[in-house]
The first five atom37 places (N, CA, C, CB, O) and aatype in JSON, in Angstrom:
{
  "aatype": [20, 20, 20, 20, 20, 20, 20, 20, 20, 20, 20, 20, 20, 20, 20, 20, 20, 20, 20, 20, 20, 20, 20, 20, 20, 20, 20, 20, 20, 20, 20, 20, 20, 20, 20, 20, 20, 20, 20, 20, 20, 20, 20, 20, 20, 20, 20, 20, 20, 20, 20, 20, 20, 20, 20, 20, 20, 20, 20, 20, 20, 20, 20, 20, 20, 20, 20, 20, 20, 20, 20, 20, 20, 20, 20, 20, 20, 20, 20, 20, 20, 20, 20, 20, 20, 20, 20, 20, 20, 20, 20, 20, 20, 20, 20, 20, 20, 20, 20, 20, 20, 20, 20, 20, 20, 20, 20, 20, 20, 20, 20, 20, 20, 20, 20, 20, 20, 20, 20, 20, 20, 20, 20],
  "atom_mask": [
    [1, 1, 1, 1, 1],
    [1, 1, 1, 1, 1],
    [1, 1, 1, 1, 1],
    [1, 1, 1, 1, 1],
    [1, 1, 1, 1, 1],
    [1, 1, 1, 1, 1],
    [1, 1, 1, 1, 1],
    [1, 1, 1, 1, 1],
    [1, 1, 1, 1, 1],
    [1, 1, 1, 1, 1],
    [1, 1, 1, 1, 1],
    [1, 1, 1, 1, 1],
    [1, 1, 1, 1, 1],
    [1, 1, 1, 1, 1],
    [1, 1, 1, 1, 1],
    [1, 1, 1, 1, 1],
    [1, 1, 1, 1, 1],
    [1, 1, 1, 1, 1],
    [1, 1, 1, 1, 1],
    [1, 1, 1, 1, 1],
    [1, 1, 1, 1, 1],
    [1, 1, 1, 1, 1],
    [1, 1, 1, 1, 1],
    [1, 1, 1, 1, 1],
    [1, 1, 1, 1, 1],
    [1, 1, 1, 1, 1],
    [1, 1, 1, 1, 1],
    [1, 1, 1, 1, 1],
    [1, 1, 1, 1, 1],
    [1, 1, 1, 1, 1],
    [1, 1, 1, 1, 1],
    [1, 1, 1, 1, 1],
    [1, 1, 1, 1, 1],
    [1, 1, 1, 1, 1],
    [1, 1, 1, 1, 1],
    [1, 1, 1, 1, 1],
    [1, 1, 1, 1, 1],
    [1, 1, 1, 1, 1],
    [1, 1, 1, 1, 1],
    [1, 1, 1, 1, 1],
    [1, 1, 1, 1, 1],
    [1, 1, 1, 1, 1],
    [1, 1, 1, 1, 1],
    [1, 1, 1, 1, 1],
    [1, 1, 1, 1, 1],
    [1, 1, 1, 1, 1],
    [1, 1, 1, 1, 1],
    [1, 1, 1, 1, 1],
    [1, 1, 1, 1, 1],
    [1, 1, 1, 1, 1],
    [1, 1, 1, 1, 1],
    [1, 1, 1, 1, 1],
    [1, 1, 1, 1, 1],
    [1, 1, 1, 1, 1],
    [1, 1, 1, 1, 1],
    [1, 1, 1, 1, 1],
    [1, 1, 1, 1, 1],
    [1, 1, 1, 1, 1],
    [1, 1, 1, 1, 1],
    [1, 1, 1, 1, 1],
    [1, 1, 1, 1, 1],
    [1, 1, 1, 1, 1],
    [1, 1, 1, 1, 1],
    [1, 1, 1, 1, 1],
    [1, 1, 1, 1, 1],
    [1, 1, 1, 1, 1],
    [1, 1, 1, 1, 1],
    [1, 1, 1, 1, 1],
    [1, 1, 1, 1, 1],
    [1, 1, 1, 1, 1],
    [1, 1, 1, 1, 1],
    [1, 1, 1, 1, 1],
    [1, 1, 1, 1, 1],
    [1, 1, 1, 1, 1],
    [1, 1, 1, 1, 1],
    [1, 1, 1, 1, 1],
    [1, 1, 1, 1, 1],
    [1, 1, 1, 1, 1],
    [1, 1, 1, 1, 1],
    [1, 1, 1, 1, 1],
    [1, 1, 1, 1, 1],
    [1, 1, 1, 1, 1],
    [1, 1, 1, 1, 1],
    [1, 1, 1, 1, 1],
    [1, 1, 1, 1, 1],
    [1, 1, 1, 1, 1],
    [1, 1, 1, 1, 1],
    [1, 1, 1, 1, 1],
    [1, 1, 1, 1, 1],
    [1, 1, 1, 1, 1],
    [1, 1, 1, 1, 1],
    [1, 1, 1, 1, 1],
    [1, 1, 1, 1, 1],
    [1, 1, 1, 1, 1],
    [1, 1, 1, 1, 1],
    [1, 1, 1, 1, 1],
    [1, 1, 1, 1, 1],
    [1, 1, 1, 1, 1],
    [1, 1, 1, 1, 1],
    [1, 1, 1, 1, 1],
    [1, 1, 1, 1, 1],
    [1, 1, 1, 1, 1],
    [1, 1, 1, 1, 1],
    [1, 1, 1, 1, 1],
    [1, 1, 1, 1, 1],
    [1, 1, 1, 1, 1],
    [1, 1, 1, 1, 1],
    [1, 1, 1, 1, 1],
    [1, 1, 1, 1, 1],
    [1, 1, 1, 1, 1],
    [1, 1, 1, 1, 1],
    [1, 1, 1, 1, 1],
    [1, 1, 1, 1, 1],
    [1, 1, 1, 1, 1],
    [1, 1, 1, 1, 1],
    [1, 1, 1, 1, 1],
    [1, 1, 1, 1, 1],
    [1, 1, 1, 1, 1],
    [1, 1, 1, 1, 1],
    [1, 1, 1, 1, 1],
    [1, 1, 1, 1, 1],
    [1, 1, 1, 1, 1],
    [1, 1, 1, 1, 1]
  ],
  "atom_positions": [
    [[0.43, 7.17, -24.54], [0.17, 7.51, -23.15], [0.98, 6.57, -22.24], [-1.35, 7.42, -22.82], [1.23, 5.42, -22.61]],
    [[1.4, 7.1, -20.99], [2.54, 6.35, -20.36], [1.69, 5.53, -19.33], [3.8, 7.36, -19.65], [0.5, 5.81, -19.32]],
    [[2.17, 4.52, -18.43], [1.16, 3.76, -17.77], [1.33, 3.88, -16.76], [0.98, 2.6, -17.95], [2.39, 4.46, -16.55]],
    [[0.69, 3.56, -15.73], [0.48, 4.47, -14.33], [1.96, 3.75, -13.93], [-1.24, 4.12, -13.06], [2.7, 4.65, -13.53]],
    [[2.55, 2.63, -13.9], [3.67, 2.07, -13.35], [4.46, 3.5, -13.73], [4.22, 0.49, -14.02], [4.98, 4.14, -12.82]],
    [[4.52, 3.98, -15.18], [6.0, 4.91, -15.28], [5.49, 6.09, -14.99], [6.9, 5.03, -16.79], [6.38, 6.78, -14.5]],
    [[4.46, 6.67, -15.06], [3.87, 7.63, -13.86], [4.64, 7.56, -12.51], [2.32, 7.21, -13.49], [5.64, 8.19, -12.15]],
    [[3.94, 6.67, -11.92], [4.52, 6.35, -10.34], [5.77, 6.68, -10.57], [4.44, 4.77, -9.67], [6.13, 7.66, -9.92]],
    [[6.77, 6.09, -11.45], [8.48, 6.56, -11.41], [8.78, 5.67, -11.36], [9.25, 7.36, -10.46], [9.97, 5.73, -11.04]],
    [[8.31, 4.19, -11.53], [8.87, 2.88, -12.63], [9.49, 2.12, -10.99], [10.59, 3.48, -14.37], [8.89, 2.2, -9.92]],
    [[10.71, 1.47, -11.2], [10.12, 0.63, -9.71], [11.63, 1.66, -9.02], [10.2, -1.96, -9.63], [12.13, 1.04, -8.08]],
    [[12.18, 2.69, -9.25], [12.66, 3.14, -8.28], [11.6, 4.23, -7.3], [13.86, 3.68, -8.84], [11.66, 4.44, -6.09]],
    [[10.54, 4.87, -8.45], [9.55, 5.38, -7.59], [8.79, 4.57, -7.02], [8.83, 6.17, -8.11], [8.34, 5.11, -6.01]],
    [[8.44, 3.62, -7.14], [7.26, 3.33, -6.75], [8.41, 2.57, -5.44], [6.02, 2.43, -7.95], [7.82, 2.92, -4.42]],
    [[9.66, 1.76, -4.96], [10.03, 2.23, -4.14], [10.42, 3.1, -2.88], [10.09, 2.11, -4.43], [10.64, 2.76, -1.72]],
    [[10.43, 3.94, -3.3], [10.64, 5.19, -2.65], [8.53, 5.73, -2.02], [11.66, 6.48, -4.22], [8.02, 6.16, -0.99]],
    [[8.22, 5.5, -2.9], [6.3, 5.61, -2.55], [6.48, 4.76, -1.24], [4.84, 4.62, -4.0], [6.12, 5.16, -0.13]],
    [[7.2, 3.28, -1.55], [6.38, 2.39, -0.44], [7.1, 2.7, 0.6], [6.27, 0.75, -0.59], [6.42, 2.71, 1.63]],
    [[8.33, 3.01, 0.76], [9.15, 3.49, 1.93], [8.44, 4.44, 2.82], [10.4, 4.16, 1.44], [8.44, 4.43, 4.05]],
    [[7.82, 5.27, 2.04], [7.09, 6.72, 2.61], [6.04, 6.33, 3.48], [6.37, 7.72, 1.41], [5.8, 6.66, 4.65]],
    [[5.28, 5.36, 2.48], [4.0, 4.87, 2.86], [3.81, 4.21, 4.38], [3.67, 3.86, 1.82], [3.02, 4.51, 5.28]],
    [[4.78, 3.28, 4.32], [5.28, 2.37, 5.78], [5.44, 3.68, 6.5], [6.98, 1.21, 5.76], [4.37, 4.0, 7.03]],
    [[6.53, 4.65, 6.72], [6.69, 5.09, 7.49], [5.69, 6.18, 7.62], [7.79, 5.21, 7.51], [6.0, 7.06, 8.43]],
    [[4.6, 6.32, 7.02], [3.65, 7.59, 7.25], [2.48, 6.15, 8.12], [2.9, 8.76, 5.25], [2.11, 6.41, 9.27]],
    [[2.14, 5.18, 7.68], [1.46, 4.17, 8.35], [2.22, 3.93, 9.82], [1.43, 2.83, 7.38], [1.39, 3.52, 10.64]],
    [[3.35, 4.05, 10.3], [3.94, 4.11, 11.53], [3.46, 5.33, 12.69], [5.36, 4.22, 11.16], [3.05, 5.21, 13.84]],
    [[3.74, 6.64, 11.79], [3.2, 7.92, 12.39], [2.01, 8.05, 12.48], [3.52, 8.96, 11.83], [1.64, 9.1, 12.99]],
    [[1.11, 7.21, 12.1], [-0.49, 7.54, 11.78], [-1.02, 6.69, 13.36], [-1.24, 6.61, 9.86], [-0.86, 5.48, 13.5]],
    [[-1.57, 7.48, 14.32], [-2.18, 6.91, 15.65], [-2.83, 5.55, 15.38], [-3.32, 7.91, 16.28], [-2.73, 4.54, 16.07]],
    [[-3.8, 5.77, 13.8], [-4.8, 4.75, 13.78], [-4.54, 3.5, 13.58], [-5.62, 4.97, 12.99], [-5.22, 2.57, 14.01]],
    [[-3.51, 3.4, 12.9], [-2.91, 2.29, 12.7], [-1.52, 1.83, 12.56], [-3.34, 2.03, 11.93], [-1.26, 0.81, 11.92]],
    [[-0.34, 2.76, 13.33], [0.99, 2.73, 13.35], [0.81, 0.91, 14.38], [1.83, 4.5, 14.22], [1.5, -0.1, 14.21]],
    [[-0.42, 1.13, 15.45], [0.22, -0.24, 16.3], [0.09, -1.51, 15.76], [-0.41, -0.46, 17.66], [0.38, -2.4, 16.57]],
    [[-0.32, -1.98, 14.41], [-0.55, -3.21, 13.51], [1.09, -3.07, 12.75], [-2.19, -3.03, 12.26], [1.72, -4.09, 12.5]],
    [[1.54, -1.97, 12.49], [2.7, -1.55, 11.73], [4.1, -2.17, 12.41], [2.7, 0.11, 11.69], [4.8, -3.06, 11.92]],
    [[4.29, -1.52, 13.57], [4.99, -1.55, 15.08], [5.84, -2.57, 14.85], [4.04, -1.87, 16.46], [7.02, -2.41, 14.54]],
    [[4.99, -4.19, 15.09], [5.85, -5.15, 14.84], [6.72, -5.28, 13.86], [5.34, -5.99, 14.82], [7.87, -5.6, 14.14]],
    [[6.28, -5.03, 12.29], [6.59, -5.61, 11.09], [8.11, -4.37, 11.19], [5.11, -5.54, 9.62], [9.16, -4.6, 10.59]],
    [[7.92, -3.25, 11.96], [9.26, -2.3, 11.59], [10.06, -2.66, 12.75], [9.02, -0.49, 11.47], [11.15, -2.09, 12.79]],
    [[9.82, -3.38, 13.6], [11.21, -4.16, 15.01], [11.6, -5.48, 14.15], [10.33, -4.89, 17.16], [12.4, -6.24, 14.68]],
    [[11.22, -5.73, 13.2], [12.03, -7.5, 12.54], [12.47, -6.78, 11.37], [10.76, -9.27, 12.01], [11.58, -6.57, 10.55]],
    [[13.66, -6.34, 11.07], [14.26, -5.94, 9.5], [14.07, -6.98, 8.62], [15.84, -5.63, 9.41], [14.07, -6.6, 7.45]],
    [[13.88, -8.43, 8.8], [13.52, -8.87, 7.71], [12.28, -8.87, 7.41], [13.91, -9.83, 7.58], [11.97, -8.85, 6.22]],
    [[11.2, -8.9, 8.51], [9.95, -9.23, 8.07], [9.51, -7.85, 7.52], [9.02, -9.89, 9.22], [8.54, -7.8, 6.76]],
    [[10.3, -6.51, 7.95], [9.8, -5.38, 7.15], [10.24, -5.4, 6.03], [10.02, -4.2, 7.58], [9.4, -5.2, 5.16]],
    [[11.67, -5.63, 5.59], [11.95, -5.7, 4.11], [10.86, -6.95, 3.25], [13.74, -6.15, 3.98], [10.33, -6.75, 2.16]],
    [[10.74, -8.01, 3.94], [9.65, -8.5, 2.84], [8.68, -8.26, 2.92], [9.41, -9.59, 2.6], [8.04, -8.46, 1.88]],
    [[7.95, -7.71, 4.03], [6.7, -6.88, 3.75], [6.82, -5.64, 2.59], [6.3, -6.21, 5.18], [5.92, -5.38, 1.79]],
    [[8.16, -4.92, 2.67], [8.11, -3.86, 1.38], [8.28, -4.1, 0.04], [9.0, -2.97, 1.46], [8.05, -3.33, -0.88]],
    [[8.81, -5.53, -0.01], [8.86, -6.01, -0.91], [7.85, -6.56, -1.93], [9.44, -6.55, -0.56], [7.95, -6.76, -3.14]],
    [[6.5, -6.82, -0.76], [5.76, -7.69, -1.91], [4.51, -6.02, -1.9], [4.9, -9.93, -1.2], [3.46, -6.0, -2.54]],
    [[4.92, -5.05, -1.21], [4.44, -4.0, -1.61], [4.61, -3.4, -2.86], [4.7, -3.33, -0.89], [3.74, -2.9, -3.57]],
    [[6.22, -3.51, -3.13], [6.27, -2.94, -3.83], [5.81, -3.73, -5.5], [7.42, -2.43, -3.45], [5.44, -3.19, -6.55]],
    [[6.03, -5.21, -5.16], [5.56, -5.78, -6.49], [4.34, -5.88, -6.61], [6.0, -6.96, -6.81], [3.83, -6.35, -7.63]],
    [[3.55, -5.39, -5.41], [2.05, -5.46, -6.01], [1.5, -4.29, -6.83], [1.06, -5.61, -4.85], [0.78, -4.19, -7.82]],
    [[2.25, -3.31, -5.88], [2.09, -1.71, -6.74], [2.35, -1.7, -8.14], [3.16, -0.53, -6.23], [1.67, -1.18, -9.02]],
    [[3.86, -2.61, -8.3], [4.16, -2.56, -9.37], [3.71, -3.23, -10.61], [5.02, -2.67, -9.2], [3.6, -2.81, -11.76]],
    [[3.46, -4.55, -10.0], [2.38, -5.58, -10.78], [0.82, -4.56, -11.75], [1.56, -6.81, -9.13], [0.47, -4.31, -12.9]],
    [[0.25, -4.23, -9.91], [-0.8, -3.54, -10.63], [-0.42, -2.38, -11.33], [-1.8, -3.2, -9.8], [-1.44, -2.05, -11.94]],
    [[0.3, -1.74, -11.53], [0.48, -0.43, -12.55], [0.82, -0.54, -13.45], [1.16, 0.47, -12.37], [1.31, 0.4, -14.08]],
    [[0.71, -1.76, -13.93], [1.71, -2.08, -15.12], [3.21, -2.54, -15.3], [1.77, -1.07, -15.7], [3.84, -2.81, -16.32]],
    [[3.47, -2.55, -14.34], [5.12, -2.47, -14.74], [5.26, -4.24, -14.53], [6.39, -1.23, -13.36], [4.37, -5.04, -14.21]],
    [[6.51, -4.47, -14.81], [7.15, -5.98, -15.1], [7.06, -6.77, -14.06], [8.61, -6.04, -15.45], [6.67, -7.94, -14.14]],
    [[7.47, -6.1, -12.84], [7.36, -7.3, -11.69], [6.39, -7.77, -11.43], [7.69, -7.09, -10.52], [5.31, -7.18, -11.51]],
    [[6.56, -9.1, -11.01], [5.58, -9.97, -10.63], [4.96, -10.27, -8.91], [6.17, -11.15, -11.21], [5.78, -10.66, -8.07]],
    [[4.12, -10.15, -8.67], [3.2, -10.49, -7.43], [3.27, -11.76, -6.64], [1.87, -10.48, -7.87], [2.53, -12.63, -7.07]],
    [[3.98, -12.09, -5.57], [4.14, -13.42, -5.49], [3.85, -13.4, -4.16], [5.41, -14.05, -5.94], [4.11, -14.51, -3.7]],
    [[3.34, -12.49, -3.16], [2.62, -12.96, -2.09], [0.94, -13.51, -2.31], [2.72, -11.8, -1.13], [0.36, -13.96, -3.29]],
    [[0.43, -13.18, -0.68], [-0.86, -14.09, -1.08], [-1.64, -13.06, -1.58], [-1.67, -14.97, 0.15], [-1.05, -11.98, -1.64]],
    [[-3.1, -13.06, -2.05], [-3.59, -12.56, -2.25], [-4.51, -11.48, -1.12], [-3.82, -13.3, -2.93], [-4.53, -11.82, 0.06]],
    [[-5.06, -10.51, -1.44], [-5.23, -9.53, 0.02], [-6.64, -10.23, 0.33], [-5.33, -7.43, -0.2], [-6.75, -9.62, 1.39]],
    [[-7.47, -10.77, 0.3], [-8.4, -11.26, 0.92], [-7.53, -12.57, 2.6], [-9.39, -12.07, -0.59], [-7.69, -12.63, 3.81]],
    [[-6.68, -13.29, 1.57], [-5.88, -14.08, 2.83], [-4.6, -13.14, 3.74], [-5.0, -15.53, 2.02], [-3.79, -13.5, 4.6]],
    [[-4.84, -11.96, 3.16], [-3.21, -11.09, 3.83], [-4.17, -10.76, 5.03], [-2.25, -9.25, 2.76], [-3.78, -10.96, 6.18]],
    [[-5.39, -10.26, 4.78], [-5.74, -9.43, 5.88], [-7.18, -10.51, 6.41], [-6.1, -7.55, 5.3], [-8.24, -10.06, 6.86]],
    [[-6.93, -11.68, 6.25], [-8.05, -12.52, 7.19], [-7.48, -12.63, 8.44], [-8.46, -14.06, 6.7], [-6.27, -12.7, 8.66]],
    [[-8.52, -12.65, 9.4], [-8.31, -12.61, 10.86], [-7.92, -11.21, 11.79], [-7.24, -13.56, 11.04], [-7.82, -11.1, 13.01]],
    [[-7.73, -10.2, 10.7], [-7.29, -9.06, 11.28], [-8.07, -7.95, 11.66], [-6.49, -8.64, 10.6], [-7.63, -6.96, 12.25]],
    [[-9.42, -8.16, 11.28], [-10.47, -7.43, 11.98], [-10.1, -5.73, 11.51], [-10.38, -7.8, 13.82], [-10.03, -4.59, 11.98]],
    [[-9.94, -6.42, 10.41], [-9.37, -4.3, 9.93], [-10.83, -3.74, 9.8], [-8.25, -3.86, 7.73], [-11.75, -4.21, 9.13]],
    [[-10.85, -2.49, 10.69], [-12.16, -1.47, 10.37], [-12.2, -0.57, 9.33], [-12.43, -0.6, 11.42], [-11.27, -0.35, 8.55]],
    [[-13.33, -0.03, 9.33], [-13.53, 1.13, 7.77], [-12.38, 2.06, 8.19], [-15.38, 2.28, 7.54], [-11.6, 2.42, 7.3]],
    [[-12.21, 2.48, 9.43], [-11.31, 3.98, 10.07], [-9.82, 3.29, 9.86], [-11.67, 4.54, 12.21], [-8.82, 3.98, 10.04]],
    [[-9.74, 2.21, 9.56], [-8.46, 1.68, 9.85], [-7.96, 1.7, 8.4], [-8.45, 0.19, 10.64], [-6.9, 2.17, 7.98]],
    [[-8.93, 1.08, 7.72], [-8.84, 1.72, 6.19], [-9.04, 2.76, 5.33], [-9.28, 1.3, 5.65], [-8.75, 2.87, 4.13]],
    [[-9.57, 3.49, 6.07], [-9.29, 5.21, 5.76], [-8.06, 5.65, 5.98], [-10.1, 6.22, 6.62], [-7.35, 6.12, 5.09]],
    [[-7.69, 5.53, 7.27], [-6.22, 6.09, 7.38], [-5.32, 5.35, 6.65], [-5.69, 6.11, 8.77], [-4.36, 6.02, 6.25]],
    [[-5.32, 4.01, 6.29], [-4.04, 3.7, 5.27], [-4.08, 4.15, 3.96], [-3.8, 2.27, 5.06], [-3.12, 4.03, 3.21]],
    [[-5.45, 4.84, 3.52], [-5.96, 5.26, 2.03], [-5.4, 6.17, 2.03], [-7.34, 5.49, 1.59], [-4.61, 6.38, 1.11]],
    [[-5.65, 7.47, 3.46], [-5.2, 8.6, 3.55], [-3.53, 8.66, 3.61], [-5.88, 9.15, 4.65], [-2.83, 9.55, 3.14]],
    [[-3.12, 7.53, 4.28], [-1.6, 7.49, 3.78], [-1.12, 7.56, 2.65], [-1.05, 6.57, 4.03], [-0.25, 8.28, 2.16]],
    [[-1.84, 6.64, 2.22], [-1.12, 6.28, 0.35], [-1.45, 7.66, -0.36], [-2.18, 4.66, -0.84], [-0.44, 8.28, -0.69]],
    [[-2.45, 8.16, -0.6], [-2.53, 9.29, -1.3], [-1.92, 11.12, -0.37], [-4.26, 9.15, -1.73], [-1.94, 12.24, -0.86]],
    [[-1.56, 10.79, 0.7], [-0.72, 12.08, 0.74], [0.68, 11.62, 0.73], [-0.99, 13.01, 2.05], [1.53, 12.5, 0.76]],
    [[1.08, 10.33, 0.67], [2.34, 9.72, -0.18], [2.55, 10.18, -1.04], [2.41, 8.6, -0.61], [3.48, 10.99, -1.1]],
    [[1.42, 9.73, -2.6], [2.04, 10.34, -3.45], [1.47, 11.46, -4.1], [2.37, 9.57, -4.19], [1.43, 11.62, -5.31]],
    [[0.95, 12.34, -3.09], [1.28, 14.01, -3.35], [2.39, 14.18, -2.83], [0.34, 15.14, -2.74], [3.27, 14.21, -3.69]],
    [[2.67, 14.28, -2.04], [3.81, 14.61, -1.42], [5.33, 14.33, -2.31], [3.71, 13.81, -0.11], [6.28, 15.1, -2.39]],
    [[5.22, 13.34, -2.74], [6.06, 12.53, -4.16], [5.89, 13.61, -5.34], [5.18, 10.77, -4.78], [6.75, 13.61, -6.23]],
    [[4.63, 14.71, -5.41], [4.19, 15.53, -6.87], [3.67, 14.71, -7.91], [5.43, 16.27, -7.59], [3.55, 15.14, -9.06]],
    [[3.17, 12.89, -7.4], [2.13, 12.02, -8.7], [0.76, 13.3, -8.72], [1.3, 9.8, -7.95], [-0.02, 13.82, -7.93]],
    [[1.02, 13.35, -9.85], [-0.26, 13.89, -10.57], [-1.66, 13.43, -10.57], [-0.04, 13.86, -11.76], [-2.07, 12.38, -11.07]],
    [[-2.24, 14.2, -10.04], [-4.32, 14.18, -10.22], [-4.48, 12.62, -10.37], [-5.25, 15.19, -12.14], [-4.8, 11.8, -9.51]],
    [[-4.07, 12.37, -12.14], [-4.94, 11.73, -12.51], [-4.48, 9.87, -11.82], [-5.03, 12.12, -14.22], [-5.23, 9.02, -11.36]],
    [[-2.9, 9.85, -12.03], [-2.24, 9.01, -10.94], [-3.21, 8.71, -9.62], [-0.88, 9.81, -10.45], [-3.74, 7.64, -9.35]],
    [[-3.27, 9.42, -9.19], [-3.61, 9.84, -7.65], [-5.01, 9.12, -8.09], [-3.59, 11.8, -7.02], [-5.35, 8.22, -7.33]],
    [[-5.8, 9.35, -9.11], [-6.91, 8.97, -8.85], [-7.45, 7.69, -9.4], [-7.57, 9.89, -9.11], [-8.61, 7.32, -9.56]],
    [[-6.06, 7.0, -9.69], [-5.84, 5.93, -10.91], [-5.96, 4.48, -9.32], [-3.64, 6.22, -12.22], [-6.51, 3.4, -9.12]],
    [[-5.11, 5.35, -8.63], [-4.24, 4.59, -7.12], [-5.14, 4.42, -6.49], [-3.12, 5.37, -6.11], [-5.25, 3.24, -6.17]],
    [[-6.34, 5.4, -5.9], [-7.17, 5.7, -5.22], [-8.2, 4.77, -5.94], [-7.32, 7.14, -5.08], [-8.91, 4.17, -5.12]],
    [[-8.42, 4.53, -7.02], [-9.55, 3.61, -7.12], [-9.3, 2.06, -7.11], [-10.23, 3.94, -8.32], [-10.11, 1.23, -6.7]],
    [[-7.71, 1.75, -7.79], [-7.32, 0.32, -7.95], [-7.65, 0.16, -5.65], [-5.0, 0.08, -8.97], [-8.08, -0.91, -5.23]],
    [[-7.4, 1.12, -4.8], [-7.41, 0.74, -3.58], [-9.06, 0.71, -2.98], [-6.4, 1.72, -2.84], [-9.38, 0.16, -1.93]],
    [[-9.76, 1.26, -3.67], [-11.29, 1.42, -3.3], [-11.5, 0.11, -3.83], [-12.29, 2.75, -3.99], [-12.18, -0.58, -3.07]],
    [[-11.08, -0.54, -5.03], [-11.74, -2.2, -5.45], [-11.07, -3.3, -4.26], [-11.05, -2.84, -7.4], [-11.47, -4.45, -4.06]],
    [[-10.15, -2.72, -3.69], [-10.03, -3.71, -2.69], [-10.04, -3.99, -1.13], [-9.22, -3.99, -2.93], [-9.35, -4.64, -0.35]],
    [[-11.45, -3.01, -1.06], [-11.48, -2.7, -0.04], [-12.32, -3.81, 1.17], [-11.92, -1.45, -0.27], [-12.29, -4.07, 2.37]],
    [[-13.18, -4.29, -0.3], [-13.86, -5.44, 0.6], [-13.73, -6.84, 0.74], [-14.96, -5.46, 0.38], [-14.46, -7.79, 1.03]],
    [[-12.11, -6.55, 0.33], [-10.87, -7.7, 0.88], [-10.63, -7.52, 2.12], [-9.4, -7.63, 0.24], [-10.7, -8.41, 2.96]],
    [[-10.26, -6.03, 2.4], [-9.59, -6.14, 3.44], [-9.78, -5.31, 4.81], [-8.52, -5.99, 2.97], [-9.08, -5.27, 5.82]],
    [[-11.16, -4.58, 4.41], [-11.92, -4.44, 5.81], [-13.12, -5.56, 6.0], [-12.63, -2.87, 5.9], [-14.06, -5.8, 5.25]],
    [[-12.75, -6.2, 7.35], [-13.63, -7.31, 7.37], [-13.35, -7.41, 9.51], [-12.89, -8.99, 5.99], [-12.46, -7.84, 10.23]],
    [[-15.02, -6.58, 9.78], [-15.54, -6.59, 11.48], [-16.75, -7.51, 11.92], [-16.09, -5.05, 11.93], [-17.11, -7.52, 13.09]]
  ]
}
């Protein structure tokens, strides 16, 4: 059985996921204005996609390694709400439908993001 990393499409998909993701989190009312800044600094957005993408990738299995902070300190002080974390959930998973990740993917993603939820909504 293959592991959700080569599911996702190994780190050129899961690339291409986080690209989507940012820019569907931009278009999204609820929370494009937390986004806003990080896409006017090209560097601070490329390393923001960056440690996206090694976390995705970290957690799915695949080789790369995780070297930002951990999401309890990413999102302290930021007063993220439940609605604020719905809509980035709802991002990520019509990401990767939209991509054609399969059901069980989808529901692999959807739960590794439900365990970390009470990292990172905190009112």
């Amino acid at each position: 059985m293959s592991t959700l990393y080569e599911r996702l499409g190994g780190a050129d998909g899961i690339a291409a996921l986080v690209d989507d993701i940012v820019e569907a989190h931009l278009r999204n009312p609820v929370i494009k204005a937390r986004y806003i800044p990080m896409s006017e600094d090209p560097e601070r957005l490329a390393q923001g996609k960056k440690h996206l993408r090694d976390f995705l990738s970290a957690g799915s299995g695949g080789p790369e390694q995780y070297g930002g902070r951990n999401m309890l300190d990413t999102h302290r002080g930021m007063n993220i709400d439940a609605a604020e974390y719905m809509a980035a959930v709802d991002d990520i998973m019509g990401t990767l439908e939209a991509h054609g990740v399969d059901e069980q993917s989808r529901n692999e993603v959807l739960a590794i993001t439900y365990s970390l939820k009470d990292e990172i909504v905190h009112v």
